[in-house]
Amino acid sequence: SGSVLTLGETMGLFSGAQTGSFAHVAQTTIGIGGAESNVAVGLARLGIPVSWVGRVGDDSLGNRVVREIRGEGVDVRATLDPDVPTGLMLKEFRGRGTSRVTYYRSNSAGSRLSPADIAAGVVENASLVHLTGITPLLSESARRTCLSVVRRAHDAGVRVSLDINYRCSLAEPGVAAEAIGEVCGYADLVFGSPEEIALVSPVSQLREGTSFGTTSAEAIAGLVRSFDPDGRREVVVKRGAFGATSVNGGASVTAAGHTVDVVDTVGAGDAFVAGYLSGDVQGWTIEQKLARANACGALMCTIPGDWEASPTPAELDEFLDSGADPVQ
Ligand code: ATP
């Protein structure tokens, strides 16, 4: 199986030790998190060789970011930025499996990622490069880094994966559509919610303010056709508890989600992507990739933490054997 390269910003993560707003919560626990490193850890747990590239501050949280990801067996290539701090996010638990994340990342070290941070050969020797739509919205240099990486991948014949992962706190929809769309133009494999697929769709009526709710698989296939009229790409639509639909060259496969007791949904999307990519680099069928991805996503909902509980193949088998039946 091939190796994966991913890059992005990973931050310190302070989570409330109790449910409630940080206006009143007394204790926090400290961890780290970032969409791409969450995916990297997920892949490492599944036995896939993976590298993560990013920038951190020359500070205690930067040290923690590098050590934690490296400790998971990910090949970490971090640039230490002496001038600015490592970014930070706060996670407040609001009960019933919901949480609110607030970012303190403007002008952070991670947002200053630059094309020169990705050494020669790092892209070219991977079998797949995974990006998210977060990175091009972080800064002008981060946007240029994404473009440089996908162009290098394109030139070297390396498969490109993009999780649109639109964060409205980083950019207005119009700005995001343009910056993410540019990177998306190079992607062979695209992940997103129906709303995110619409955001980067060339069909402008779909872009803003469209809500897809519990959209049917047929409606999703139609949405994907307007996003990718030539059927050139593999488009994976994440549908929360409903599972996911993957459309490739006109063929559409839907896999139902699992019924689970939800504790914390943050990180489900990243675990899903890690599961899907682990199958992709091993040449699995779409059905096999979706099955693993749904199991990874569902399992992550049952355990707090953004990436810590990323499953191993043995844990996935145990989860599936425990009667976690697909919803029908
Ligand atoms: P994130 O909150 O991590 O950004 P996302 O919005 O990218 O998530 P979702 O569609 O919410 O992605 O979830 C990704 C996948 O995780 C789903 O396709 C599904 O497989 C699984 N999943 C998410 N929520 C649930 C749930 N409540 N029950 C079962 N499976 C779920």
Tab-separated table of N, CA and C in Angstrom, residues 3 24 39 79 111 118 129 132 138 158 175 235 241 246 250-252 263 297 305 315 323:
chain	number	residue	atom	x	y	z
A	3	SER	N	1.889	5.506	0.575
A	3	SER	CA	1.978	6.395	1.730
A	3	SER	C	1.207	7.679	1.445
A	24	HIS	N	-17.954	30.146	32.885
A	24	HIS	CA	-18.092	29.615	34.248
A	24	HIS	C	-17.320	28.337	34.527
A	39	VAL	N	-6.539	13.311	10.732
A	39	VAL	CA	-6.581	12.304	9.660
A	39	VAL	C	-5.286	11.494	9.654
A	79	THR	N	8.040	22.914	10.824
A	79	THR	CA	8.899	24.086	10.850
A	79	THR	C	8.578	24.844	12.130
A	111	SER	N	-0.704	29.168	10.553
A	111	SER	CA	-1.301	29.890	9.425
A	111	SER	C	-0.233	30.485	8.514
A	118	ILE	N	7.501	22.687	2.369
A	118	ILE	CA	7.281	21.324	1.853
A	118	ILE	C	8.492	20.967	0.986
A	129	VAL	N	-1.851	12.764	-1.655
A	129	VAL	CA	-1.700	13.978	-0.840
A	129	VAL	C	-3.092	14.401	-0.392
A	132	THR	N	-7.156	19.977	3.311
A	132	THR	CA	-8.523	20.392	3.624
A	132	THR	C	-8.721	21.822	3.147
A	138	LEU	N	-6.417	30.163	5.566
A	138	LEU	CA	-5.679	30.643	6.738
A	138	LEU	C	-4.889	31.915	6.462
A	158	VAL	N	0.641	12.270	-8.643
A	158	VAL	CA	0.245	11.830	-7.299
A	158	VAL	C	-1.229	12.193	-7.078
A	175	VAL	N	-15.721	34.111	-0.691
A	175	VAL	CA	-14.248	34.090	-0.621
A	175	VAL	C	-13.768	32.653	-0.508
A	235	VAL	N	-16.298	11.606	-5.624
A	235	VAL	CA	-16.866	12.591	-4.703
A	235	VAL	C	-17.590	11.860	-3.580
A	241	ALA	N	-25.309	11.152	10.607
A	241	ALA	CA	-25.858	9.870	11.074
A	241	ALA	C	-26.426	9.027	9.931
A	246	SER	N	-20.948	7.890	-2.165
A	246	SER	CA	-19.746	8.112	-2.957
A	246	SER	C	-20.111	7.988	-4.438
A	250	GLY	N	-20.118	8.451	-12.538
A	250	GLY	CA	-21.528	8.184	-12.781
A	250	GLY	C	-22.122	7.120	-11.879
A	251	ALA	N	-21.291	6.261	-11.307
A	251	ALA	CA	-21.810	5.246	-10.388
A	251	ALA	C	-21.916	5.847	-8.995
A	252	SER	N	-23.046	5.596	-8.329
A	252	SER	CA	-23.261	6.172	-7.009
A	252	SER	C	-23.510	5.050	-6.006
A	263	VAL	N	-21.601	10.908	21.939
A	263	VAL	CA	-21.006	11.644	23.060
A	263	VAL	C	-20.409	12.950	22.548
A	297	GLY	N	-16.214	6.810	11.508
A	297	GLY	CA	-16.947	8.016	11.893
A	297	GLY	C	-17.885	7.755	13.056
A	305	GLY	N	-13.079	13.466	22.494
A	305	GLY	CA	-11.748	13.674	21.920
A	305	GLY	C	-11.841	13.719	20.409
A	315	GLU	N	-10.048	-2.756	16.606
A	315	GLU	CA	-11.146	-2.055	17.286
A	315	GLU	C	-12.360	-1.877	16.368
A	323	GLY	N	-22.650	-5.534	17.154
A	323	GLY	CA	-24.048	-5.309	16.789
A	323	GLY	C	-24.360	-3.868	16.471
